CSV table of C-alpha atoms in Angstrom, one decimal:
chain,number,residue,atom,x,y,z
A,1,UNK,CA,-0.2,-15.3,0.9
A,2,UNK,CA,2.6,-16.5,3.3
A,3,UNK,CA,5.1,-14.2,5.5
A,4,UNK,CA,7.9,-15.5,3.6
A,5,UNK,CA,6.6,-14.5,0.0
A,6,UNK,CA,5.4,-11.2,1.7
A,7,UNK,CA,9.2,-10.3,2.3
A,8,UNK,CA,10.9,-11.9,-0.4
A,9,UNK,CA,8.3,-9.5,-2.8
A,10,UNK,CA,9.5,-6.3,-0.1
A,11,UNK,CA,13.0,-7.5,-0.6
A,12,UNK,CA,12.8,-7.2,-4.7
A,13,UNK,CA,10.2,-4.6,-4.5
A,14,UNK,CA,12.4,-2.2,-2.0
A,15,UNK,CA,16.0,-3.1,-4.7
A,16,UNK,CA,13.8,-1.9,-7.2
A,17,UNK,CA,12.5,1.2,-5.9
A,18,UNK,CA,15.9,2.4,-5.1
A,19,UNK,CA,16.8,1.5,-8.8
A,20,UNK,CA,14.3,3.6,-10.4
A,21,UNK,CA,15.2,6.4,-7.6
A,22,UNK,CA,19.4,6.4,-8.7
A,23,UNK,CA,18.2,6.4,-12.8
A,24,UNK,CA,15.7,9.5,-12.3
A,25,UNK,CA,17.8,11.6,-9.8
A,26,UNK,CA,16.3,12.3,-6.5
A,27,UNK,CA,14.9,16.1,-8.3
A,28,UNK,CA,12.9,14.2,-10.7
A,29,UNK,CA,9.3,15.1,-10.1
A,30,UNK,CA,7.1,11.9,-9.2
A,31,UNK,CA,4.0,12.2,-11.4
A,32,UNK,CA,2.1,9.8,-9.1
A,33,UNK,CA,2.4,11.8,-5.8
A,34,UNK,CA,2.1,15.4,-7.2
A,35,UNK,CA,4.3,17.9,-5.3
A,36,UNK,CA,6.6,15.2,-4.1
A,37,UNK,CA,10.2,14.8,-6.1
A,38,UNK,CA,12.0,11.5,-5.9
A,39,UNK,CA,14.0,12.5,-2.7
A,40,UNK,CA,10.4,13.0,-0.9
A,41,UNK,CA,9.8,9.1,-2.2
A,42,UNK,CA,13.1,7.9,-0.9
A,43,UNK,CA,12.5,9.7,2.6
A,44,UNK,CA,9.4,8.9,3.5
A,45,UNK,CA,9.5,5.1,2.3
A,46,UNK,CA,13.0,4.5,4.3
A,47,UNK,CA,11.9,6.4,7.2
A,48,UNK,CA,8.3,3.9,7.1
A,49,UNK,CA,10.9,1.3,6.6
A,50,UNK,CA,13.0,2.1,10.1
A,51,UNK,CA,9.9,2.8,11.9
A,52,UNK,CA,8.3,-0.8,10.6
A,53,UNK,CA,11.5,-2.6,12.0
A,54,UNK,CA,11.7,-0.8,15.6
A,55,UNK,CA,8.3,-2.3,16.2
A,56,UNK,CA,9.5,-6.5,15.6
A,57,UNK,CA,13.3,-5.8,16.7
A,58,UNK,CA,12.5,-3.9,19.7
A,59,UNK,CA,9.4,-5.3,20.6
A,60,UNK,CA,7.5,-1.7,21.2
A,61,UNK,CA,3.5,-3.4,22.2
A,62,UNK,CA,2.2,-0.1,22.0
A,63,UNK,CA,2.6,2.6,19.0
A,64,UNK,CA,5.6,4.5,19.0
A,65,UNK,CA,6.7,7.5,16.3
A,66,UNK,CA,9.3,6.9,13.6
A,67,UNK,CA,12.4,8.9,13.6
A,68,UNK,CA,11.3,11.3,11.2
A,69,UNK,CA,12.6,12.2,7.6
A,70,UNK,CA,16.5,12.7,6.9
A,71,UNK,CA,18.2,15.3,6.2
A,72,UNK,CA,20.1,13.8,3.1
A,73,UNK,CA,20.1,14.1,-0.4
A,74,UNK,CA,21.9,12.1,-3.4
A,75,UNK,CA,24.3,9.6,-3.1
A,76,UNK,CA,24.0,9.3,0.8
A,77,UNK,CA,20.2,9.1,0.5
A,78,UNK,CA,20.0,6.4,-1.6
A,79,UNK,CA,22.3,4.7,0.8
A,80,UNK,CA,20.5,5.5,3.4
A,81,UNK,CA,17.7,3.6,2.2
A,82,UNK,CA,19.1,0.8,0.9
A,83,UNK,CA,20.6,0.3,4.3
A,84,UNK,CA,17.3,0.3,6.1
A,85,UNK,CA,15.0,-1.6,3.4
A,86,UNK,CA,17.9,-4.3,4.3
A,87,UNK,CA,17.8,-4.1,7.8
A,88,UNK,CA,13.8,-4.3,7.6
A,89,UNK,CA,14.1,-7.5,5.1
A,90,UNK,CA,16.8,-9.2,7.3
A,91,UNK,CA,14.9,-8.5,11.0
A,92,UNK,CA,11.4,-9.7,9.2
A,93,UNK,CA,13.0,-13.1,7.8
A,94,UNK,CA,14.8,-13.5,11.1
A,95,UNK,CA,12.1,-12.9,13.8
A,96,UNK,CA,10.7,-15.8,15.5
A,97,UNK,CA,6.8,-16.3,14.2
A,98,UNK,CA,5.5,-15.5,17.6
A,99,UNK,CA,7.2,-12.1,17.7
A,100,UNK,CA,4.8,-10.0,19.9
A,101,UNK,CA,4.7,-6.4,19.0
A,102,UNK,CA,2.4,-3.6,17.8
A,103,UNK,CA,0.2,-4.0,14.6
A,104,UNK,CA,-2.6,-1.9,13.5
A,105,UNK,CA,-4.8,-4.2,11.0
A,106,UNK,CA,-6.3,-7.7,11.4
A,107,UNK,CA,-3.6,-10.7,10.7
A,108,UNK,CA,-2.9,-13.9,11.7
A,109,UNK,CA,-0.2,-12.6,13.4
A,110,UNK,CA,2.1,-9.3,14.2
A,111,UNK,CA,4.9,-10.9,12.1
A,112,UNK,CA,2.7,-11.9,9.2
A,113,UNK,CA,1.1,-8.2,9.8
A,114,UNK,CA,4.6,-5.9,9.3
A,115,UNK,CA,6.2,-8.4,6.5
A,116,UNK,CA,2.4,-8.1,4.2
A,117,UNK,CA,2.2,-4.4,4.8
A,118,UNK,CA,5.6,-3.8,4.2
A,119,UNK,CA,6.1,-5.4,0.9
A,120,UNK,CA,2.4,-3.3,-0.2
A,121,UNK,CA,3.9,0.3,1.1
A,122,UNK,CA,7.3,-0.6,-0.7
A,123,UNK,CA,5.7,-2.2,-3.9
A,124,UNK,CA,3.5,1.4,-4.2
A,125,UNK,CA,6.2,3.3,-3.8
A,126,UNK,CA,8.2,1.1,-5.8
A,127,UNK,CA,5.6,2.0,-8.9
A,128,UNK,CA,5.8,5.9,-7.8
A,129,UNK,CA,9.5,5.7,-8.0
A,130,UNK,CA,9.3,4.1,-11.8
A,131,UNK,CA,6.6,6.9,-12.6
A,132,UNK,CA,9.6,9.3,-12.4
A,133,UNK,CA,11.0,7.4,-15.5
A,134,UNK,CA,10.5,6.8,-18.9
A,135,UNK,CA,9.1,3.3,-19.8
A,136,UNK,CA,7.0,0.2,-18.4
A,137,UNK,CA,7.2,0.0,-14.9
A,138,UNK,CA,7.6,-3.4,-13.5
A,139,UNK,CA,5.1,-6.5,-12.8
A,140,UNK,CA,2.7,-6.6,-10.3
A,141,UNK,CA,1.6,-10.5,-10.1
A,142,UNK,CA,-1.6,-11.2,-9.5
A,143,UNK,CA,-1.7,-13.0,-6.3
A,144,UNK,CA,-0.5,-9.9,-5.0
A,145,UNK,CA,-2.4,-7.7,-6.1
A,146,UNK,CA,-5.7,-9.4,-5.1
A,147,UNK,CA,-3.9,-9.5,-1.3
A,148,UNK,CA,-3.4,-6.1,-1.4
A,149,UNK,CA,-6.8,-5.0,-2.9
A,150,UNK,CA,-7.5,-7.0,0.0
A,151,UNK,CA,-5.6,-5.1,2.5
A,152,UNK,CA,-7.2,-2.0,1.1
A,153,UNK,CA,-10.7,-3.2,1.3
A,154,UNK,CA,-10.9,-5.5,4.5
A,155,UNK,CA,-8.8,-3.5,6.6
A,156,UNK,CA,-7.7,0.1,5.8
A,157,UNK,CA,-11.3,1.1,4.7
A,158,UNK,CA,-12.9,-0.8,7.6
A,159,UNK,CA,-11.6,1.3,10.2
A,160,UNK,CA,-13.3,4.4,11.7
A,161,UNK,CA,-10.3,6.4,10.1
A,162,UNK,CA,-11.9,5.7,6.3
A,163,UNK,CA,-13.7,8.7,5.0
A,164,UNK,CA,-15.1,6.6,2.4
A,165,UNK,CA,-18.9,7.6,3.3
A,166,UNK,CA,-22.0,8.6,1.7
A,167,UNK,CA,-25.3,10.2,3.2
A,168,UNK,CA,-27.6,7.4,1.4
A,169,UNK,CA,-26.1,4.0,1.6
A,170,UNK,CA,-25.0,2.9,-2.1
A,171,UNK,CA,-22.7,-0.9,-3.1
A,172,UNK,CA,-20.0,-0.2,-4.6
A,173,UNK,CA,-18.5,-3.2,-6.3
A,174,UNK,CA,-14.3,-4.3,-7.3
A,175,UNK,CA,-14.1,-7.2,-9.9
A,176,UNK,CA,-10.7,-8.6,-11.0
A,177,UNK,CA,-11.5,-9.5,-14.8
A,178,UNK,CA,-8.5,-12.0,-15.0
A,179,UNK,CA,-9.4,-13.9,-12.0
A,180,UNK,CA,-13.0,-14.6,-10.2
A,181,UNK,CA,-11.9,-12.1,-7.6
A,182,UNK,CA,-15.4,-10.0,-6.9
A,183,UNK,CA,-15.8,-7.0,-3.4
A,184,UNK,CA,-18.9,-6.1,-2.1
A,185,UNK,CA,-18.0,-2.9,-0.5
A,186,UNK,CA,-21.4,-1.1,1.5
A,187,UNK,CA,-21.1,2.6,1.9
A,188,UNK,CA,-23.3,4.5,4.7
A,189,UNK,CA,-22.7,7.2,7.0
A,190,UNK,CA,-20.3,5.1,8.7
A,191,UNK,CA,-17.2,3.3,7.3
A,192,UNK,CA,-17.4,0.8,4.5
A,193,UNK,CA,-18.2,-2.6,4.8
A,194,UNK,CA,-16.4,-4.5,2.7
A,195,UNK,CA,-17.0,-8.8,1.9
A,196,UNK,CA,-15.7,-11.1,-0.4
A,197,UNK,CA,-18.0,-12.0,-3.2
A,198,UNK,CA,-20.9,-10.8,-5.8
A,199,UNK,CA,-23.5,-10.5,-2.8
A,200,UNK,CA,-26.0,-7.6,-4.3
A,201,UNK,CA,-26.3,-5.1,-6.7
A,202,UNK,CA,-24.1,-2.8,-7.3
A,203,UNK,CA,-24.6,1.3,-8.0
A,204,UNK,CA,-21.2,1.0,-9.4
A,205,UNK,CA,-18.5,-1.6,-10.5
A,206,UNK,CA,-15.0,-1.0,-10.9
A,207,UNK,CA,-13.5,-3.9,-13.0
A,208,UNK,CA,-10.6,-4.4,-14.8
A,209,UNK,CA,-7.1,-7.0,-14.2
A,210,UNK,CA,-6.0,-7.2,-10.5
A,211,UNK,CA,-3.1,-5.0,-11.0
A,212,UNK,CA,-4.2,-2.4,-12.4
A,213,UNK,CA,-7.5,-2.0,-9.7
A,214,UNK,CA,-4.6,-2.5,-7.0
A,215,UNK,CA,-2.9,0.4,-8.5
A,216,UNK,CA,-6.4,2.5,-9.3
A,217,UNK,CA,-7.4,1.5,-5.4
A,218,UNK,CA,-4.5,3.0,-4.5
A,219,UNK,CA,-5.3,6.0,-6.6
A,220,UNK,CA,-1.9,5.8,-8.5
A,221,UNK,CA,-3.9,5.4,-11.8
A,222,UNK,CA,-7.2,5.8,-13.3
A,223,UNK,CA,-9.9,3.0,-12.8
A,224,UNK,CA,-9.8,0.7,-16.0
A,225,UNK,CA,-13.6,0.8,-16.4
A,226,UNK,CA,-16.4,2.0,-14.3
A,227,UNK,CA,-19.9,1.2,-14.6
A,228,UNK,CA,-23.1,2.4,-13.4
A,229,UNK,CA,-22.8,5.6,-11.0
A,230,UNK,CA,-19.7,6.9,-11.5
A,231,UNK,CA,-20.2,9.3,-9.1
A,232,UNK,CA,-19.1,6.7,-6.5
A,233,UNK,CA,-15.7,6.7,-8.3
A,234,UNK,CA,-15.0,10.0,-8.2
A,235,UNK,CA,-15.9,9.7,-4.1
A,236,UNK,CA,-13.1,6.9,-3.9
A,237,UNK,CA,-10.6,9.0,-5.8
A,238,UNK,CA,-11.2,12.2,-3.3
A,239,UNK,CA,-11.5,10.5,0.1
A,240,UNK,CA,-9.6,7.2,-0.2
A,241,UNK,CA,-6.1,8.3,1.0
A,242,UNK,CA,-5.0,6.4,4.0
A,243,UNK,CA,-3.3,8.3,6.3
């Protein structure tokens, strides 16, 4: 996908998250993040949000910590937000393509890096927010979900970080039903390897349309349909979490 679809998706993802956030009331309970209530949701995604835009408008090369959660509720924390998701939107469609700054997956560059990661943290969230209510949450389109099952695969879970590991190397394998979107993902000792593509056997599949495996990677919902070991399922579900 493009950096300019990547933040015009963050721009309607972020307006809809803070939608869903003003109809439940920031005590609603978020069933999709247990412990957390909708003020928890708001925080931490607008504080992710000022921390993303530091890096491309100040130019920080290196990491450097957020600014930490805010001490507002209500009225004034949904406007908090919705000024920083704005600010994020506005300095992403406004930087020059060879912004340099700091970027912690594989991307074409450290603009295209922030704007794709962006608009996946906000369009998570975005469903956590709409968990709080009553009804169908919104549309996840395809294209974007197979980028962000992606995202998930080929770089989150290919870092040392991933605790995705088993003692005796096992395939797991992600098919998208409604597309021809297939994962190899290899499991070992070490982290996963994940390729495009139906390349061996697997010891388990996980299948089901891209938007819901996005969600299910993502842990915000149960796997469609598993096959084979499902043992290997319950292993994503209990070490997956990136943090």
């Amino acid at each position: 996908m493009e950096t300019a679809q990547h933040i015009r998706i963050l721009d309607t993802e972020g307006q809809l998250l803070a939608t869903a956030a003003e109809e439940a009331g920031t005590d609603a309970k978020v069933p999709t993040c247990p412990g957390w209530q909708v003020r928890d949701l708001v925080r931490h995604t607008g504080m992710v949000h000022r921390w993303a835009t530091a890096f491309v408008a100040e130019g920080h090369t290196s990491y450097h910590p957020g600014e930490g959660l805010p001490d507002l509720d209500g009225t004034e924390l949904l406007t908090w937000f919705r000024e920083g998701h704005r600010r994020l939107v506005d300095t992403l469609a406004g930087a020059p393509a060879d912004v340099d700054c700091w970027s912690f997956l594989p991307a074409p560059s450290p603009l295209a890096f922030w704007a794709r990661r962006q608009a996946h943290e906000t369009t998570v969230h975005r469903y956590d927010a709409e968990s709080a209510l009553a009804g169908t949450p919104s549309p996840i389109a395809v294209d974007f979900a197979l980028d962000g099952i992606d995202e998930l695969l080929l770089g989150f879970h290919a870092r040392k970080k991933s605790r995705v590991r088993t003692e005796v190397p096992r395939v797991l394998r992600v098919r998208a039903e409604d597309t021809d979107a297939v994962w190899t993902v290899r499991l070992s000792p070490e982290p996963p390897v994940s390729e495009r593509g139906e390349l061996t056997g697997a010891d388990c599949e996980l299948a089901g349309p891209a938007a819901e495996l996005y969600l299910s990677l993502w842990n915000r919902r149960p796997f469609p349909r598993v096959t084979g070991d499902s043992s290997i399922a319950t292993l994503w579900r209990e070490t997956s979490a990136v943090t």
